Amino acid sequence: MSAFSKNTSRTWSIQDPVITNRMHGIIGGVSSLLVFPHKDHYKDDREYPSAVEGKIKLYQVESFSWLWSRQARKLINEAMGTFISLQDAVKEVEPDDYKSVLVKKCREYRSMIQACVEDITMCRECEGDQEELTASGQLLYKMELILSLIEILFIDKKPGGMILGQLLMWIRSHFTQCIEKKNEVMESDHPHQHSAYWEAVYGSVLQGRMEDARHMLSNHPFADTDPFLSIDELLRKMPFYQVYGGVSVAEFTVRWQHWQSECERRLQEGHYSTCHQLQTVCKILCGDQKTINNLIDLMDTWYHLMVSTLLFTCPTVKLFRLHSAAQDAIACVGGEQSTTPLDHVLLAAMEADILQVIKECQQVLDNTWFTAHVTDLLCHTMGQTTDQKFLPELRESLLLDYVSVLVSHCSLWQIGILYLDHLGPSGIAMSQTVLQRLPLTDDSRAHKIIQMASDRNFDSVVVGVCRVMGRRALSQGRLGSAIWWGVRSRDAAFTSHLAHQILQKYVVEGRFESSQLLDDLGPAMLLSDTLTFLGKYREFHMMYQDGNFRDAAVLLVSLISSKLAPEYFWPVLLLDALPLLKSEEPVISAEQTYELMYCLHNLHNHASKRGKQSSLENEATCSAFLEKEIDLRLALSNNLARAIIHEGSVDN
């Protein structure tokens, strides 16, 4: 394989004479496909000449997700915190308090989406790919629209099932054209002469913004005439049901029917015959379906039409009647054939079909973020109700899908691991697998993986990562780093090999590789005999540098007599003893001197039998030792005599 090409764009094409029409592929990761020509397709070398030269190309094609965009990063990061806090909260609060927690978290998700929309709006004013920003803005708008409806219909249910007040607020927050039009009209010098004056009035009335409508009407030159005063009174007196207003549904119904009867009476008596626009306003208040339908251009969508119609025909509508109202509104705008995938999501929600809502969301939205978090909210909302037992398994499956997308990205995998902590046994198993398979691009990522694995007691992952990093460091000649990784992996054979490498380098260069690391080995030096020797030998050097010659001598002799030192290092140890043997006062006892003499004798015999180069593998060390051998023997003899005399005098 001579080339490795990567393509992450939305649309792609591979300019290859063979792959263009004949290709094979295998799964290369969570969201990638490896594409290549199969050898059976170019048996004739003339068909694909580059095959003869070994220049077969392997292409990696990765699926594009909106989650990779810059606009989604903020949403992903902030949503993770809300998700985790939600899981913790539902464990701590009583079931009766679930609703308040879930409503709060749902609104946090919505505020995140709205913040992203604002960021996109600012970006569109300055720079960036306008097409991509527009698509992202539309996607986020759909997500917030659906989530706010789900909050109303499933999470924040009001006593008695009265939902029109919430639906009205839903429409007002997502369809602000009437407010924009009203502001435009009122900013003109003569509002009543503005071409959109009456459209702004109608739009405000259709959204129940009666104060806005009254304000615009009050700026009309004829505002003091009877027709305008009459319609102003009707707008002012229109009753709105408040769930916690202290008025029963029955009492409100009587008030509302009385008010609408008054609207119909004034219309029939011709109070507004001199102004057909006021007549239209009154017909809206009377709930005249034809008049409301004729103003569909001011409402844009069937669900705006539905809410406006219910406001003036059935203000006490409950959830179970919402589906039929939705069907009537859809019929008014062209029927099922005119609906969009987004409409199907909203319609499924109004039918209270949770499973269908989730299915439709997966088709409408270009990411797994939304369906995963919505299903999590709904799962906690519904609990273990008889008809929704599928939700826990669906929640886990969708969250695992979302995590799969996150962990396939180079900078989002840590967020994915945090989600897996809340997905039970499946999450633990996947977390361990993901941490094992993440590419170790550098030391920083390795440390992050080790930290996350350690926090979850994934010892096998920690060991595996350390082994890989240790061998990589060794191949790069970084012995100090390699031995750190080796110690962390608790791999005795590998650390022993590294200790030999450091000792051999010391023999050549006369200095330690990463001396600070060796000073801090501590109990880790017991991992292997060679590492133990290396750590103790470094300790001997520290004692010698501090002037603690007697303890240094004891340690040196013990290292020699213990046979921990590899044979090629014996000359170094004996040469290290030479300055101690020549000290003013004997620091090496007679017994210790005999040990050194015995070691020197064995070393000399080994060299004689197998040749000096086989015993003293390094030529420079061999030469240094041979030059100092006579001096060493003399120093041993003198020290033995001094030690015997000194020890004898001490005993007496």
XYZ file of C-alpha atoms in Angstrom:
652
model
C 0.000 0.000 0.000
C 1.574 3.220 -1.091
C -1.152 5.739 -0.291
C -3.816 6.306 2.303
C -6.468 8.829 1.385
C -9.083 10.214 3.738
C -12.333 11.926 2.845
C -14.734 13.418 5.389
C -16.888 15.633 3.183
C -20.637 15.264 2.711
C -20.214 14.109 -0.894
C -17.151 12.388 -2.202
C -15.727 10.784 -5.299
C -12.658 8.628 -5.726
C -10.674 9.276 -8.864
C -9.339 5.782 -9.382
C -9.661 3.816 -12.674
C -10.504 0.569 -10.877
C -12.327 1.695 -7.745
C -14.642 3.943 -9.728
C -16.631 0.971 -10.992
C -15.296 -2.026 -9.089
C -14.453 -1.804 -5.449
C -14.586 -3.678 -2.186
C -14.895 -2.262 1.288
C -14.638 -3.216 4.909
C -15.714 -1.430 8.064
C -12.774 0.598 9.309
C -14.304 2.054 12.446
C -17.493 3.275 14.016
C -18.242 5.665 11.184
C -15.705 4.877 8.488
C -15.353 2.538 5.531
C -12.113 1.342 3.942
C -12.459 1.097 0.161
C -9.994 -0.689 -2.120
C -9.821 -2.556 -5.462
C -9.993 -6.325 -5.214
C -7.103 -8.228 -6.800
C -9.486 -10.368 -8.854
C -10.499 -7.224 -10.712
C -7.093 -6.569 -12.209
C -5.704 -9.969 -13.103
C -4.393 -8.414 -16.255
C -1.635 -5.987 -15.273
C -2.370 -3.944 -18.373
C -5.817 -3.181 -16.905
C -4.303 -1.482 -13.875
C -0.607 -0.768 -14.516
C -0.006 0.764 -11.104
C -0.776 -2.602 -9.529
C 2.500 -3.887 -10.946
C 4.359 -1.117 -9.150
C 2.653 -1.903 -5.835
C 0.809 1.409 -5.771
C -2.558 0.099 -4.648
C -4.493 2.785 -2.834
C -6.611 2.314 0.270
C -9.274 4.973 0.827
C -10.891 5.755 4.145
C -14.317 7.307 3.758
C -15.892 8.723 6.922
C -19.529 9.656 7.328
C -20.211 13.307 7.997
C -22.284 14.284 11.009
C -23.599 17.663 12.013
C -22.074 16.911 15.414
C -18.630 17.496 13.885
C -19.483 21.095 13.030
C -18.169 23.970 15.086
C -21.704 25.019 15.985
C -22.404 21.685 17.675
C -19.353 21.611 19.965
C -20.826 23.983 22.528
C -24.060 21.991 22.534
C -22.258 18.686 23.046
C -20.072 19.936 25.886
C -22.834 21.666 27.821
C -25.372 18.887 27.302
C -22.986 16.404 28.888
C -23.089 18.313 32.174
C -26.875 18.502 32.144
C -27.185 14.803 31.318
C -24.921 13.744 34.185
C -26.593 16.070 36.681
C -29.987 14.688 35.615
C -28.908 11.090 36.258
C -27.619 12.071 39.696
C -30.720 14.108 40.518
C -33.254 11.376 39.747
C -31.391 9.056 42.103
C -31.592 11.515 44.959
C -35.083 13.034 44.700
C -38.370 11.364 45.513
C -40.532 10.187 42.564
C -43.038 12.953 43.327
C -40.327 15.533 42.651
C -39.254 14.051 39.315
C -41.389 16.468 37.320
C -39.708 19.640 38.562
C -36.252 18.161 37.947
C -37.124 16.969 34.445
C -38.747 20.262 33.460
C -35.665 22.132 34.659
C -33.287 19.875 32.710
C -35.446 19.972 29.588
C -35.357 23.768 29.671
C -31.591 23.652 30.111
C -31.344 21.634 26.893
C -33.619 24.132 25.156
C -31.572 27.100 26.355
C -28.419 25.432 25.008
C -30.035 25.024 21.607
C -31.225 28.641 21.624
C -27.731 29.836 22.545
C -26.337 27.918 19.571
C -28.903 29.560 17.303
C -27.793 32.981 18.549
C -24.155 32.083 17.906
C -25.008 31.034 14.373
C -26.880 34.289 13.815
C -23.799 36.238 14.874
C -21.546 34.112 12.664
C -23.762 34.700 9.654
C -23.328 38.433 10.122
C -19.548 38.239 10.021
C -18.089 35.204 8.293
C -18.379 31.506 7.575
C -20.015 29.181 5.089
C -23.481 30.708 4.782
C -25.039 27.547 3.395
C -23.725 25.431 6.259
C -24.702 28.028 8.855
C -28.219 28.234 7.426
C -28.575 24.451 7.515
C -27.323 24.353 11.108
C -29.727 27.102 12.125
C -32.678 25.263 10.585
C -31.690 22.022 12.290
C -31.389 23.686 15.690
C -34.737 25.422 15.186
C -36.410 22.075 14.521
C -34.775 20.536 17.567
C -35.952 23.318 19.887
C -39.454 23.321 18.348
C -39.863 19.575 18.898
C -38.320 19.577 22.360
C -40.525 22.417 23.586
C -43.637 20.556 22.370
C -42.465 17.352 24.045
C -42.009 19.305 27.272
C -45.609 20.517 27.071
C -47.232 17.224 26.121
C -45.204 14.707 28.136
C -43.081 16.332 30.846
C -44.752 19.492 32.152
C -48.338 18.262 32.197
C -50.781 20.586 33.915
C -53.562 19.456 36.257
C -56.711 18.482 34.380
C -54.833 18.125 31.095
C -55.454 21.736 30.044
C -52.777 22.520 27.462
C -53.938 25.462 25.336
C -52.126 28.067 27.437
C -48.831 26.235 26.967
C -49.453 25.678 23.259
C -50.160 29.370 22.844
C -46.830 30.252 24.441
C -45.185 27.627 22.200
C -46.584 29.290 19.084
C -45.690 32.788 20.281
C -42.069 31.868 20.970
C -41.528 30.168 17.598
C -43.543 32.431 15.318
C -42.512 36.003 15.958
C -43.444 37.447 12.572
C -46.464 39.278 13.994
C -44.291 41.013 16.607
C -41.739 41.982 13.986
C -44.509 43.250 11.737
C -46.108 45.160 14.627
C -42.798 46.845 15.494
C -42.267 47.774 11.868
C -45.755 49.268 11.659
C -45.517 51.213 14.912
C -42.164 52.695 13.961
C -43.646 54.338 10.864
C -44.868 57.944 10.948
C -48.480 56.984 10.272
C -49.017 53.382 11.475
C -52.594 53.102 10.209
C -51.395 53.880 6.668
C -48.770 51.160 6.694
C -49.515 48.344 4.263
C -49.067 45.711 6.976
C -51.130 47.494 9.649
C -54.161 45.225 9.585
C -52.071 42.108 9.023
C -50.183 42.958 12.215
C -53.510 43.404 14.050
C -54.861 40.075 12.775
C -51.608 38.287 13.589
C -51.605 39.600 17.163
C -55.218 38.527 17.683
C -54.569 35.056 16.273
C -51.775 34.588 18.821
C -53.871 35.917 21.695
C -51.739 39.063 21.981
C -54.748 41.212 22.750
C -52.803 44.058 24.359
C -50.650 44.416 21.240
C -53.761 44.474 19.051
C -55.418 47.096 21.280
C -52.273 49.204 21.209
C -52.200 49.238 17.411
C -55.910 49.969 17.176
C -55.520 52.844 19.635
C -53.180 54.532 17.117
C -55.866 54.591 14.446
C -57.395 58.039 13.749
C -60.877 56.581 14.392
C -59.879 54.933 17.672
C -62.456 57.045 19.543
C -65.382 55.984 17.366
C -67.938 53.433 18.537
C -66.750 50.494 16.344
C -63.166 50.782 17.590
C -64.241 51.270 21.202
C -66.525 48.237 20.892
C -63.824 45.931 19.519
C -61.382 47.256 22.099
C -63.807 46.258 24.847
C -64.164 42.754 23.440
C -60.398 42.328 23.188
C -59.950 43.613 26.728
C -62.597 41.333 28.201
C -61.588 38.118 26.420
C -61.135 35.481 29.189
C -58.001 33.283 29.268
C -57.942 30.133 31.347
C -55.194 29.995 33.991
C -54.501 26.569 35.458
C -53.634 28.045 38.826
C -55.946 31.059 38.533
C -58.462 29.876 41.124
C -61.266 29.544 38.553
C -62.751 26.144 37.814
C -63.078 24.852 34.249
C -66.865 24.997 34.484
C -66.872 28.593 35.683
C -64.391 29.625 32.998
C -66.490 27.915 30.318
C -69.545 29.920 31.346
C -67.571 33.185 31.236
C -66.043 32.372 27.874
C -69.378 31.388 26.307
C -70.941 34.588 27.595
C -68.078 36.648 26.136
C -68.256 34.931 22.744
C -72.030 35.316 22.640
C -71.524 39.024 23.104
C -69.051 39.005 20.168
C -71.585 37.244 17.957
C -74.383 39.604 19.003
C -72.391 42.727 18.142
C -71.343 41.222 14.828
C -74.962 40.379 13.916
C -76.163 43.811 14.962
C -73.720 45.382 12.517
C -71.538 47.250 14.984
C -68.613 46.923 12.543
C -70.394 47.268 9.226
C -68.575 50.520 8.499
C -65.144 48.883 8.807
C -64.718 45.417 7.316
C -61.298 45.015 9.000
C -62.904 45.303 12.437
C -65.561 42.912 11.195
C -62.792 40.430 10.404
C -61.345 40.856 13.889
C -64.750 40.189 15.413
C -65.243 37.098 13.259
C -61.923 35.772 14.574
C -63.135 36.357 18.128
C -66.342 34.516 17.284
C -64.289 31.534 16.147
C -65.441 31.727 12.519
C -63.495 28.909 10.912
C -63.692 30.291 7.388
C -62.285 33.664 8.440
C -59.453 32.062 10.402
C -58.632 29.731 7.503
C -58.494 32.651 5.090
C -55.721 34.159 7.214
C -53.498 31.065 6.908
C -50.777 33.169 5.249
C -50.305 34.922 8.587
C -49.839 31.610 10.372
C -47.498 29.697 8.031
C -48.069 26.217 9.479
C -50.930 23.913 10.323
C -50.004 23.795 14.002
C -50.170 27.596 14.251
C -53.588 27.370 12.577
C -54.609 24.621 14.996
C -53.673 26.596 18.120
C -55.307 29.802 16.837
C -58.482 27.898 15.980
C -58.614 26.212 19.395
C -58.079 29.576 21.098
C -61.420 30.829 19.718
C -63.370 27.577 19.434
C -62.289 25.274 22.277
C -60.059 27.012 24.850
C -60.443 24.142 27.332
C -59.150 21.513 24.925
C -57.337 18.548 26.502
C -54.515 16.399 25.214
C -56.670 13.472 24.075
C -58.597 15.800 21.697
C -55.474 17.379 20.240
C -54.986 14.758 17.545
C -58.376 15.381 15.925
C -57.750 19.142 16.029
C -54.395 18.558 14.331
C -56.005 16.491 11.578
C -58.565 19.232 10.936
C -55.800 21.828 10.667
C -53.782 19.633 8.291
C -56.848 19.182 6.096
C -57.203 22.965 5.866
C -53.651 23.418 4.561
C -53.750 20.724 1.881
C -53.983 17.365 3.611
C -51.391 14.708 4.380
C -49.662 15.094 1.013
C -48.537 18.599 1.980
C -46.945 17.589 5.297
C -43.194 17.441 5.899
C -41.108 15.025 8.006
C -41.085 17.667 10.762
C -44.886 17.689 10.690
C -44.892 13.938 11.215
C -42.829 14.345 14.388
C -45.188 16.965 15.789
C -48.257 14.970 14.803
C -46.883 11.856 16.505
C -46.316 13.898 19.657
C -49.893 15.153 19.566
C -51.026 11.554 19.252
C -49.008 10.819 22.430
C -47.124 8.099 20.529
C -43.679 8.231 22.132
C -42.133 5.468 20.049
C -43.276 7.087 16.807
C -41.917 10.454 17.976
C -38.471 8.942 18.474
C -38.585 7.112 15.136
C -39.592 10.255 13.265
C -36.893 12.306 15.025
C -34.239 9.882 13.850
C -35.330 10.470 10.263
C -35.722 14.237 10.500
C -32.589 15.214 12.438
C -29.046 14.746 11.168
C -27.562 13.621 14.495
C -28.029 11.209 17.373
C -27.705 13.898 20.044
C -31.358 14.861 20.057
C -32.991 11.442 20.077
C -30.621 10.182 22.787
C -31.332 13.059 25.183
C -35.049 13.221 24.461
C -35.429 9.494 25.068
C -33.514 9.853 28.318
C -35.912 12.582 29.456
C -38.968 10.572 28.428
C -37.651 7.431 30.103
C -37.312 9.243 33.431
C -40.692 10.901 32.876
C -42.662 7.744 32.141
C -40.833 5.453 34.535
C -42.061 1.880 34.332
C -45.614 2.481 33.151
C -47.376 -0.520 31.686
C -47.366 0.661 28.085
C -43.889 2.224 28.043
C -41.645 -0.587 29.282
C -39.640 -0.428 26.074
C -38.222 2.989 26.978
C -35.302 1.907 29.251
C -33.898 -0.446 26.604
C -34.475 2.111 23.848
C -32.811 4.806 25.957
C -29.736 2.653 26.471
C -29.548 1.728 22.788
C -29.832 5.325 21.557
C -27.337 6.631 24.093
C -24.883 3.915 23.054
C -25.358 4.990 19.430
C -24.664 8.591 20.399
C -21.569 7.588 22.351
C -20.358 5.555 19.366
C -20.361 8.729 17.318
C -18.556 10.691 20.022
C -15.784 8.164 20.616
C -15.067 7.968 16.895
C -14.031 11.623 16.978
C -10.508 12.597 17.982
C -11.530 15.223 20.549
C -14.950 14.076 21.805
C -14.150 10.591 23.094
C -13.769 11.746 26.706
C -17.329 13.067 26.702
C -18.504 9.706 25.372
C -16.813 7.873 28.240
C -18.606 10.088 30.783
C -21.950 9.121 29.231
C -21.077 5.427 29.436
C -20.701 5.699 33.214
C -24.489 5.991 33.407
C -25.434 3.127 31.090
C -25.050 0.143 33.394
C -23.167 -3.048 32.450
C -23.342 -2.295 28.723
C -21.794 1.108 29.314
C -18.994 -0.338 31.433
C -18.185 -2.972 28.810
C -18.201 -0.441 25.986
C -16.151 2.029 28.021
C -13.448 -0.570 28.565
C -13.453 -1.536 24.892
C -13.264 2.077 23.736
C -10.358 2.926 26.042
C -8.481 -0.142 24.814
C -8.908 0.765 21.149
C -8.304 4.497 21.176
C -5.238 5.410 19.078
C -2.327 6.499 21.268
C -1.292 9.546 19.288
C 0.928 11.084 21.982
C 1.851 10.980 25.666
C -0.867 13.448 26.590
C -3.629 11.256 25.208
C -2.091 8.186 26.828
C -2.134 9.925 30.211
C -5.785 10.885 29.723
C -6.725 7.323 28.825
C -4.835 5.959 31.820
C -6.497 8.446 34.154
C -9.970 7.586 32.902
C -9.233 3.855 33.054
C -7.817 4.156 36.573
C -10.882 6.061 37.755
C -13.000 3.116 36.579
C -10.659 0.371 37.848
C -9.874 -0.876 34.323
C -6.481 -2.276 35.309
C -6.053 -4.270 32.103
C -6.496 -1.093 30.051
C -3.897 0.758 32.125
C -1.404 -2.079 31.711
C -2.028 -2.357 27.978
C -1.595 1.365 27.317
C 1.586 1.517 29.387
C 3.074 -1.430 27.524
C 2.375 0.136 24.152
C 3.756 3.521 25.195
C 6.799 1.925 26.807
C 7.734 0.039 23.669
C 7.130 3.123 21.555
C 9.403 5.183 23.791
C 12.066 2.465 23.603
C 11.914 2.410 19.805
C 12.444 6.192 19.870
C 15.464 5.885 22.171
C 13.749 7.552 25.163
C 14.873 5.112 27.837
C 13.786 7.237 30.775
C 10.261 7.559 29.469
C 10.216 3.900 28.505
C 11.137 2.722 31.978
C 8.450 4.975 33.489
C 5.858 3.354 31.253
C 7.297 -0.070 31.987
C 7.029 0.444 35.736
C 3.481 1.736 35.345
C 2.551 -1.352 33.325
C 4.046 -3.698 35.948
C 5.685 -5.666 33.137
C 8.669 -7.353 34.827
C 10.303 -8.672 31.664
C 10.066 -5.340 29.864
C 11.342 -3.287 32.798
C 14.213 -5.725 33.245
C 15.135 -5.266 29.584
C 14.990 -1.475 29.973
C 17.121 -1.581 33.124
C 19.757 -3.489 31.133
C 19.591 -0.820 28.432
C 20.205 1.925 30.993
C 23.064 0.038 32.616
C 24.723 -0.616 29.276
C 24.376 3.039 28.374
C 25.923 3.960 31.710
C 28.838 1.648 30.967
C 29.441 3.523 27.717
C 28.689 7.105 28.766
C 29.322 7.060 32.523
C 26.037 8.817 33.328
C 22.498 7.806 34.048
C 19.552 8.219 31.721
C 16.781 10.148 33.568
C 18.485 10.088 36.971
C 15.565 11.935 38.579
C 13.209 9.148 37.549
C 15.535 6.537 39.038
C 15.676 8.492 42.296
C 11.888 8.324 42.587
C 11.387 4.641 41.782
C 10.575 3.716 45.380
C 8.886 0.306 45.804
C 8.531 0.052 42.018
C 12.166 -1.038 41.812
C 11.128 -4.439 43.198
C 9.367 -5.225 39.921
C 12.439 -7.065 38.593
C 15.909 -7.992 39.897
C 17.694 -5.854 37.329
C 15.501 -2.858 38.108
C 16.105 -3.419 41.820
C 19.834 -3.393 41.192
C 19.554 -0.249 39.063
C 17.613 1.556 41.779
C 20.017 0.503 44.511
C 23.030 1.381 42.400
C 21.596 4.863 41.864
C 21.071 5.040 45.629
C 24.771 4.188 46.092
C 25.699 7.158 43.898
C 23.506 9.484 45.937
C 25.146 8.317 49.182
C 28.596 8.795 47.703
C 27.770 12.313 46.496
C 26.440 13.194 49.964
C 29.713 12.036 51.579
C 28.111 9.085 53.355
C 31.021 6.799 52.402
C 30.543 4.074 54.998
C 26.885 3.412 54.096
C 27.784 3.711 50.407
C 30.469 1.062 50.882
C 28.078 -1.292 52.657
C 25.517 -0.904 49.858
C 28.123 -1.379 47.123
C 29.481 -4.581 48.638
C 25.974 -5.924 49.133
C 25.216 -5.256 45.469
C 28.340 -7.169 44.465
C 27.799 -10.105 46.820
C 24.070 -10.409 46.047
C 24.805 -11.240 42.389
C 21.997 -8.859 41.327
C 24.359 -7.042 38.995
C 24.687 -8.431 35.474
C 28.147 -9.835 34.728
C 29.018 -7.046 32.281
C 28.578 -4.551 35.104
C 30.952 -6.218 37.594
C 33.980 -4.202 36.424
C 32.063 -0.971 36.985
C 31.219 -1.972 40.556
C 34.804 -2.908 41.328
C 36.079 0.338 39.888
C 33.514 2.201 41.986
C 35.030 0.554 45.071
C 38.525 1.899 44.315
C 38.026 5.430 45.768
C 36.486 3.908 48.900
C 39.416 1.535 49.333
C 41.803 4.501 49.193
C 39.958 6.653 51.739
C 41.946 8.018 54.700
C 40.059 5.858 57.148
C 38.952 2.387 56.204
C 35.231 2.391 55.323
C 35.232 -1.135 53.933
C 35.606 -3.867 56.552
C 37.847 -6.871 56.252
C 34.920 -9.139 55.523
C 33.688 -6.795 52.819
C 37.204 -6.627 51.388
C 37.238 -10.422 51.086
C 33.955 -10.183 49.152
C 35.532 -7.722 46.734
C 38.611 -9.906 46.324
C 36.411 -12.898 45.593
C 34.494 -10.912 42.963
C 37.732 -9.743 41.356
C 39.055 -13.295 41.290
C 35.895 -14.615 39.636
C 35.892 -11.821 37.111
C 39.508 -12.515 36.204
C 38.840 -16.235 35.805
C 35.801 -15.670 33.623
C 37.760 -13.328 31.430
C 40.550 -15.833 31.067
C 38.248 -18.717 30.167
C 35.924 -16.995 27.684
C 38.039 -14.101 26.517
C 37.910 -10.641 27.848
C 35.502 -9.378 25.184
C 32.891 -11.977 26.057
C 33.070 -11.147 29.741
C 33.713 -7.423 29.445
C 31.403 -6.639 26.570
C 32.380 -3.003 26.233
C 35.879 -2.387 24.952
C 36.307 0.936 26.761
C 35.268 -0.589 30.079
C 37.522 -3.539 29.425
C 40.498 -1.264 28.842
C 39.714 0.884 31.889
C 39.410 -2.184 34.077
C 42.657 -3.744 32.828
C 44.489 -0.484 33.475
C 43.121 -0.348 37.004
C 43.313 -4.067 37.862
C 46.756 -3.948 39.426
C 45.888 -0.734 41.226
C 42.676 -2.371 42.438
C 44.473 -5.444 43.768
C 46.968 -3.248 45.607
C 44.171 -1.127 47.079
C 42.339 -4.264 48.241
C 45.471 -5.584 49.949
C 46.213 -2.281 51.680
C 42.583 -1.868 52.780
C 42.505 -5.416 54.127
C 45.548 -4.730 56.260
C 44.167 -1.432 57.517
C 40.749 -2.937 58.183
C 42.245 -5.852 60.203
C 44.372 -3.481 62.283
C 41.430 -1.063 62.784
C 39.003 -3.798 63.729
C 41.538 -5.382 66.053
C 42.145 -2.103 67.860
C 38.439 -1.511 68.238
C 37.909 -4.979 69.746
C 40.694 -4.406 72.275
